[in-house]
mmCIF file of C-alpha atoms and ligand atoms in Angstrom:
data_model
loop_
_atom_site.group_PDB
_atom_site.id
_atom_site.type_symbol
_atom_site.label_atom_id
_atom_site.label_comp_id
_atom_site.label_asym_id
_atom_site.label_seq_id
_atom_site.Cartn_x
_atom_site.Cartn_y
_atom_site.Cartn_z
ATOM 1 C CA MET A 1 17.194 117.214 4.929
ATOM 2 C CA LEU A 2 16.860 119.689 7.757
ATOM 3 C CA PHE A 3 13.705 121.217 9.199
ATOM 4 C CA ALA A 4 13.455 124.117 11.657
ATOM 5 C CA HIS A 5 10.482 123.622 13.974
ATOM 6 C CA ILE A 6 8.962 126.575 15.824
ATOM 7 C CA SER A 7 5.708 126.726 17.744
ATOM 8 C CA ASP A 8 3.189 128.918 19.566
ATOM 9 C CA LEU A 9 4.080 132.338 18.214
ATOM 10 C CA HIS A 10 0.938 134.082 19.560
ATOM 11 C CA PHE A 11 1.110 137.128 17.298
ATOM 12 C CA ARG A 12 -0.973 140.162 18.328
ATOM 13 C CA SER A 13 -2.427 142.988 16.267
ATOM 14 C CA GLU A 14 -0.160 145.802 15.102
ATOM 15 C CA GLY A 15 1.137 147.707 18.130
ATOM 16 C CA ARG A 16 -0.418 145.332 20.683
ATOM 17 C CA LYS A 17 1.477 143.128 23.132
ATOM 18 C CA LEU A 18 0.521 139.769 24.598
ATOM 19 C CA TYR A 19 -1.009 140.397 28.036
ATOM 20 C CA ASP A 20 -0.017 144.043 27.390
ATOM 21 C CA PHE A 21 3.644 143.415 28.198
ATOM 22 C CA ILE A 22 5.099 140.633 26.012
ATOM 23 C CA ASP A 23 6.018 141.970 22.571
ATOM 24 C CA THR A 24 5.454 138.765 20.590
ATOM 25 C CA ASN A 25 5.407 140.618 17.249
ATOM 26 C CA THR A 26 8.904 142.071 17.669
ATOM 27 C CA ALA A 27 10.293 138.878 19.220
ATOM 28 C CA ASN A 28 8.908 136.735 16.391
ATOM 29 C CA ALA A 29 10.351 139.095 13.767
ATOM 30 C CA ASP A 30 13.721 138.518 15.452
ATOM 31 C CA VAL A 31 13.130 134.751 15.290
ATOM 32 C CA MET A 32 12.493 134.877 11.530
ATOM 33 C CA ASN A 33 15.721 136.793 10.988
ATOM 34 C CA ARG A 34 17.605 134.273 13.112
ATOM 35 C CA ILE A 35 16.227 131.369 11.071
ATOM 36 C CA ASN A 36 17.180 133.157 7.851
ATOM 37 C CA SER A 37 20.693 133.644 9.262
ATOM 38 C CA LEU A 38 21.358 130.029 10.297
ATOM 39 C CA ASP A 39 24.679 128.684 9.020
ATOM 40 C CA GLU A 40 23.039 125.406 8.038
ATOM 41 C CA LYS A 41 19.941 126.357 6.102
ATOM 42 C CA PRO A 42 16.791 124.316 6.719
ATOM 43 C CA ASP A 43 14.831 122.944 3.784
ATOM 44 C CA ALA A 44 11.620 124.195 5.378
ATOM 45 C CA VAL A 45 10.222 125.722 8.565
ATOM 46 C CA ILE A 46 7.531 123.773 10.434
ATOM 47 C CA ILE A 47 5.122 125.698 12.694
ATOM 48 C CA THR A 48 2.924 123.684 15.059
ATOM 49 C CA GLY A 49 0.088 126.063 15.810
ATOM 50 C CA ASP A 50 -1.029 129.031 17.884
ATOM 51 C CA ILE A 51 0.096 131.392 15.173
ATOM 52 C CA VAL A 52 -1.917 134.204 16.781
ATOM 53 C CA ASN A 53 -3.356 134.701 20.248
ATOM 54 C CA CYS A 54 -7.015 135.626 19.679
ATOM 55 C CA GLY A 55 -7.864 134.348 16.182
ATOM 56 C CA LEU A 56 -8.317 137.906 14.844
ATOM 57 C CA PRO A 57 -7.798 138.890 11.191
ATOM 58 C CA SER A 58 -5.764 141.891 12.421
ATOM 59 C CA GLU A 59 -3.396 139.463 14.190
ATOM 60 C CA TYR A 60 -3.108 137.282 11.092
ATOM 61 C CA ASN A 61 -2.195 140.351 9.026
ATOM 62 C CA VAL A 62 0.857 140.805 11.259
ATOM 63 C CA ALA A 63 1.635 137.077 11.274
ATOM 64 C CA LYS A 64 1.436 136.830 7.493
ATOM 65 C CA ARG A 65 3.753 139.795 7.004
ATOM 66 C CA ILE A 66 6.374 138.604 9.515
ATOM 67 C CA LEU A 67 6.252 134.923 8.518
ATOM 68 C CA GLY A 68 6.643 136.190 4.960
ATOM 69 C CA PHE A 69 10.201 137.226 5.931
ATOM 70 C CA LEU A 70 11.243 133.558 5.907
ATOM 71 C CA ASN A 71 13.384 132.438 2.981
ATOM 72 C CA TYR A 72 12.092 128.848 3.167
ATOM 73 C CA PRO A 73 8.909 126.891 2.474
ATOM 74 C CA ILE A 74 6.568 126.868 5.479
ATOM 75 C CA TYR A 75 4.553 123.889 6.718
ATOM 76 C CA VAL A 76 2.042 125.188 9.237
ATOM 77 C CA ILE A 77 -0.961 123.843 11.156
ATOM 78 C CA PRO A 78 -3.399 125.616 13.501
ATOM 79 C CA GLY A 79 -3.605 125.463 17.299
ATOM 80 C CA ASN A 80 -6.368 126.155 19.792
ATOM 81 C CA HIS A 81 -5.704 129.916 19.706
ATOM 82 C CA ASP A 82 -6.215 129.994 15.941
ATOM 83 C CA ASP A 83 -9.451 130.570 14.081
ATOM 84 C CA LYS A 84 -9.622 127.929 11.360
ATOM 85 C CA VAL A 85 -11.183 130.218 8.719
ATOM 86 C CA HIS A 86 -8.967 133.252 9.317
ATOM 87 C CA PHE A 87 -5.973 130.923 9.658
ATOM 88 C CA LEU A 88 -6.591 129.432 6.205
ATOM 89 C CA ASP A 89 -7.262 132.842 4.627
ATOM 90 C CA HIS A 90 -3.920 134.196 5.786
ATOM 91 C CA MET A 91 -1.656 131.140 5.978
ATOM 92 C CA GLY A 92 -2.886 129.534 2.738
ATOM 93 C CA PRO A 93 -0.771 131.828 0.519
ATOM 94 C CA LEU A 94 2.334 130.907 2.579
ATOM 95 C CA CYS A 95 1.549 127.164 2.688
ATOM 96 C CA PRO A 96 -0.519 126.034 -0.330
ATOM 97 C CA GLN A 97 -0.603 122.447 1.001
ATOM 98 C CA LEU A 98 -3.222 123.585 3.550
ATOM 99 C CA GLY A 99 -5.993 123.428 0.950
ATOM 100 C CA ASN A 100 -9.244 125.327 1.457
ATOM 101 C CA ASP A 101 -11.392 123.262 3.842
ATOM 102 C CA PRO A 102 -11.108 124.671 7.380
ATOM 103 C CA GLU A 103 -12.696 121.539 8.872
ATOM 104 C CA ASN A 104 -10.214 119.162 7.221
ATOM 105 C CA ILE A 105 -6.714 120.530 7.509
ATOM 106 C CA ALA A 106 -4.380 117.614 6.837
ATOM 107 C CA TYR A 107 -1.559 117.257 4.325
ATOM 108 C CA LYS A 108 1.608 115.329 3.666
ATOM 109 C CA VAL A 109 5.088 116.114 2.412
ATOM 110 C CA ASN A 110 7.052 113.226 0.949
ATOM 111 C CA THR A 111 10.832 113.172 0.939
ATOM 112 C CA ASP A 112 13.146 110.483 -0.451
ATOM 113 C CA HIS A 113 13.402 108.733 2.904
ATOM 114 C CA ALA A 114 10.405 109.822 4.971
ATOM 115 C CA GLN A 115 6.888 111.113 4.932
ATOM 116 C CA LEU A 116 5.923 114.151 6.984
ATOM 117 C CA LEU A 117 2.281 114.334 8.009
ATOM 118 C CA PHE A 118 0.533 117.459 9.247
ATOM 119 C CA ILE A 119 -2.915 117.470 10.902
ATOM 120 C CA ASP A 120 -5.212 119.889 12.688
ATOM 121 C CA SER A 121 -5.968 118.752 16.255
ATOM 122 C CA SER A 122 -7.891 121.875 17.301
ATOM 123 C CA GLN A 123 -11.622 122.174 17.884
ATOM 124 C CA SER A 124 -13.219 125.594 17.576
ATOM 125 C CA GLY A 125 -13.871 127.299 20.896
ATOM 126 C CA GLU A 126 -12.021 124.674 22.950
ATOM 127 C CA SER A 127 -8.543 124.688 24.473
ATOM 128 C CA ALA A 128 -8.289 120.902 24.446
ATOM 129 C CA GLY A 129 -7.658 119.022 21.222
ATOM 130 C CA TRP A 130 -9.689 116.483 19.284
ATOM 131 C CA ILE A 131 -8.855 114.749 16.005
ATOM 132 C CA SER A 132 -11.868 114.400 13.750
ATOM 133 C CA GLU A 133 -12.925 111.052 12.326
ATOM 134 C CA SER A 134 -12.171 112.191 8.780
ATOM 135 C CA ILE A 135 -8.641 113.340 9.672
ATOM 136 C CA LEU A 136 -7.980 110.086 11.554
ATOM 137 C CA ALA A 137 -9.149 108.125 8.507
ATOM 138 C CA TRP A 138 -6.924 110.245 6.245
ATOM 139 C CA LEU A 139 -3.957 109.653 8.548
ATOM 140 C CA LYS A 140 -4.524 105.910 8.658
ATOM 141 C CA ASN A 141 -4.698 105.853 4.880
ATOM 142 C CA GLN A 142 -1.359 107.644 4.527
ATOM 143 C CA LEU A 143 0.313 105.267 6.971
ATOM 144 C CA LYS A 144 -1.161 102.274 5.198
ATOM 145 C CA HIS A 145 0.016 103.276 1.730
ATOM 146 C CA ASN A 146 3.428 104.763 2.505
ATOM 147 C CA THR A 147 5.695 102.629 4.663
ATOM 148 C CA LYS A 148 8.604 105.067 4.795
ATOM 149 C CA PRO A 149 9.490 106.350 8.285
ATOM 150 C CA SER A 150 6.584 108.628 9.173
ATOM 151 C CA TYR A 151 6.686 111.744 11.314
ATOM 152 C CA LEU A 152 3.489 113.497 12.404
ATOM 153 C CA PHE A 153 3.148 117.158 13.355
ATOM 154 C CA MET A 154 0.104 118.443 15.274
ATOM 155 C CA HIS A 155 -0.619 121.047 17.947
ATOM 156 C CA HIS A 156 -1.904 119.065 20.933
ATOM 157 C CA PRO A 157 0.096 116.249 22.568
ATOM 158 C CA PRO A 158 -1.802 112.966 22.165
ATOM 159 C CA ILE A 159 -0.591 111.721 25.532
ATOM 160 C CA ALA A 160 -0.405 113.016 29.109
ATOM 161 C CA PHE A 161 3.108 114.346 29.725
ATOM 162 C CA GLY A 162 2.510 114.418 33.509
ATOM 163 C CA ASN A 163 2.224 118.195 33.258
ATOM 164 C CA ARG A 164 -0.706 118.974 35.559
ATOM 165 C CA GLN A 165 -1.595 122.331 34.002
ATOM 166 C CA MET A 166 -1.520 121.212 30.380
ATOM 167 C CA ASP A 167 -2.587 117.555 30.524
ATOM 168 C CA ARG A 168 -6.219 118.581 30.988
ATOM 169 C CA ILE A 169 -6.139 120.411 27.640
ATOM 170 C CA ALA A 170 -4.161 117.800 25.681
ATOM 171 C CA CYS A 171 -5.721 115.903 22.750
ATOM 172 C CA LYS A 172 -8.805 114.207 24.201
ATOM 173 C CA ASN A 173 -8.795 111.315 21.737
ATOM 174 C CA GLY A 174 -5.037 110.914 21.586
ATOM 175 C CA HIS A 175 -5.522 107.211 22.333
ATOM 176 C CA GLU A 176 -6.764 106.827 18.741
ATOM 177 C CA LEU A 177 -3.384 108.084 17.520
ATOM 178 C CA LEU A 178 -1.595 105.712 19.878
ATOM 179 C CA ALA A 179 -3.580 102.890 18.280
ATOM 180 C CA LEU A 180 -2.033 103.897 14.931
ATOM 181 C CA ILE A 181 1.420 103.675 16.529
ATOM 182 C CA ASP A 182 0.449 100.142 17.636
ATOM 183 C CA GLU A 183 -0.657 99.293 14.109
ATOM 184 C CA PHE A 184 2.114 100.840 11.991
ATOM 185 C CA PRO A 185 5.737 100.123 13.027
ATOM 186 C CA HIS A 186 7.034 102.837 10.665
ATOM 187 C CA PHE A 187 5.072 105.521 12.572
ATOM 188 C CA LEU A 188 8.081 106.855 14.527
ATOM 189 C CA ARG A 189 7.455 110.388 15.803
ATOM 190 C CA ILE A 190 4.722 112.766 16.880
ATOM 191 C CA PHE A 191 5.847 116.384 17.314
ATOM 192 C CA CYS A 192 3.553 118.909 18.986
ATOM 193 C CA GLY A 193 3.417 122.420 20.351
ATOM 194 C CA HIS A 194 0.808 123.674 22.836
ATOM 195 C CA VAL A 195 2.740 122.987 26.051
ATOM 196 C CA HIS A 196 5.338 125.749 25.398
ATOM 197 C CA ARG A 197 8.224 123.590 26.561
ATOM 198 C CA THR A 198 10.539 120.911 25.184
ATOM 199 C CA ILE A 199 9.255 117.600 26.530
ATOM 200 C CA PHE A 200 10.092 114.094 25.291
ATOM 201 C CA THR A 201 8.509 110.767 26.035
ATOM 202 C CA GLN A 202 7.990 107.500 24.173
ATOM 203 C CA TYR A 203 5.106 105.221 23.294
ATOM 204 C CA LYS A 204 6.167 101.890 21.765
ATOM 205 C CA GLN A 205 8.536 102.696 18.844
ATOM 206 C CA ALA A 206 7.441 106.337 18.627
ATOM 207 C CA ILE A 207 8.973 109.337 20.329
ATOM 208 C CA ILE A 208 6.367 111.924 21.249
ATOM 209 C CA ALA A 209 7.811 115.376 21.815
ATOM 210 C CA SER A 210 6.851 119.018 22.047
ATOM 211 C CA ALA A 211 8.601 122.174 20.880
ATOM 212 C CA PRO A 212 8.987 125.228 23.123
ATOM 213 C CA GLY A 213 7.307 128.559 22.347
ATOM 214 C CA THR A 214 9.162 131.155 20.319
ATOM 215 C CA VAL A 215 8.546 133.830 22.975
ATOM 216 C CA HIS A 216 6.909 132.649 26.221
ATOM 217 C CA GLN A 217 7.005 129.295 27.979
ATOM 218 C CA VAL A 218 4.868 127.230 30.376
ATOM 219 C CA PRO A 219 6.511 125.750 33.488
ATOM 220 C CA TYR A 220 6.239 121.992 33.943
ATOM 221 C CA HIS A 221 4.525 121.152 37.242
ATOM 222 C CA PHE A 222 3.645 117.584 38.128
ATOM 223 C CA THR A 223 1.394 118.485 41.070
ATOM 224 C CA ASP A 224 0.397 122.163 40.842
ATOM 225 C CA PRO A 225 -2.535 122.783 38.443
ATOM 226 C CA THR A 226 -2.271 126.612 38.569
ATOM 227 C CA ASP A 227 -2.288 128.246 35.123
ATOM 228 C CA VAL A 228 1.047 130.024 34.777
ATOM 229 C CA TYR A 229 3.454 131.092 32.054
ATOM 230 C CA SER A 230 7.016 132.335 32.128
ATOM 231 C CA ILE A 231 9.645 134.202 30.185
ATOM 232 C CA GLU A 232 12.609 131.853 29.728
ATOM 233 C CA PRO A 233 15.233 131.607 26.986
ATOM 234 C CA PRO A 234 13.227 130.540 23.905
ATOM 235 C CA ALA A 235 14.327 127.873 21.467
ATOM 236 C CA MET A 236 13.265 125.841 18.475
ATOM 237 C CA LEU A 237 13.774 122.231 17.500
ATOM 238 C CA MET A 238 15.854 121.248 14.493
ATOM 239 C CA HIS A 239 15.014 117.929 12.823
ATOM 240 C CA ARG A 240 17.799 116.466 10.684
ATOM 241 C CA LEU A 241 17.323 113.343 8.540
ATOM 242 C CA VAL A 242 20.630 111.484 8.895
ATOM 243 C CA ASP A 243 21.598 108.620 6.572
ATOM 244 C CA ASN A 244 21.352 105.168 8.177
ATOM 245 C CA VAL A 245 20.069 106.719 11.405
ATOM 246 C CA GLY A 246 16.801 108.491 10.678
ATOM 247 C CA LEU A 247 15.519 111.629 12.282
ATOM 248 C CA VAL A 248 17.833 113.357 14.756
ATOM 249 C CA THR A 249 16.406 116.258 16.769
ATOM 250 C CA TYR A 250 18.356 118.960 18.547
ATOM 251 C CA SER A 251 17.535 122.219 20.257
ATOM 252 C CA GLN A 252 18.566 125.566 18.788
ATOM 253 C CA PRO A 253 18.397 128.603 21.099
ATOM 254 C CA LEU A 254 16.500 131.671 19.930
ATOM 255 C CA SER A 255 17.793 134.074 22.578
ATOM 256 C CA GLN A 256 20.957 136.163 22.306
ATOM 257 C CA ILE A 257 23.837 133.710 22.334
ATOM 258 C CA SER A 258 27.606 133.893 22.339
ATOM 259 C CA GLY A 259 29.666 131.686 20.018
ATOM 260 C CA PRO A 260 30.079 129.182 18.494
ATOM 261 C CA TYR A 261 33.750 129.113 19.468
ATOM 262 C CA ARG A 262 36.396 126.730 18.133
ATOM 263 C CA TYR A 263 38.052 124.214 20.498
ATOM 264 C CA PHE A 264 41.817 124.710 20.898
ATOM 265 C CA SER A 265 43.755 122.257 23.072
ATOM 266 C CA SER A 266 46.343 124.971 23.845
ATOM 267 C CA ILE A 267 43.799 126.900 25.915
ATOM 268 C CA GLY A 268 41.689 123.928 27.119
ATOM 269 C CA CYS A 269 44.525 122.303 29.113
ATOM 270 C CA PRO A 270 47.400 124.779 28.975
ATOM 271 C CA GLY A 271 49.737 122.738 31.182
ATOM 272 C CA ASP A 272 48.427 123.639 34.636
HETATM 273 FE FE1 LIG B 1 0.291 128.341 22.703
#
């Protein structure tokens, strides 16, 4: 199976731009068309939060219309920029697994060889994350009763990446997730958004990684705490379940690219 993983779309209302100069709506429409045009079609598209920028119904109207372009099932969770109620109202029709309780957004998708787990790590009115007791209990229950390789998707990283700007708004009780990694050896990945950059680290047997933003990024600074963002070539992560290996993750650019080109030895080393 193959999953396309995008994050932090930050849609704005019709005709509005992010910070009045970044056209997230147009750029995200381009992203959806690129995903639809992939040679190797994903089985689903995973979106790890910050669907819109200000939590407004008018932003969700745009998001719902443009995400509706996708030719695949969507598995989506909210981020700190989302409003839980408006998020559910507009994303529910695209992702029925979300249910209808804005304070308990957590669901699973079982495949033949893995379980995918999706949880809300946002707390209303806060930039930092927090996983509620009920969602933690739900998660523990899933891990206890399904021992297939388990991959969790959430918005906030549960661990400090050493990124001075973003660590202070990571998931404040991420240590409770790490305790589940300690307890369940088949808990193998946590994939996040929030930090607008591809970052990988490891805790015990689990890789903890973040996906970049679809439009704007956040520089990684170890020492400088200044809040900054940047426009860099955007990308998404592709997660492929490979027989006898498990989950393999690679980066897929979302900017204008050239190729792919075939390799031909006659032009690679033409005798010079
Ligand atoms: Fe974001």
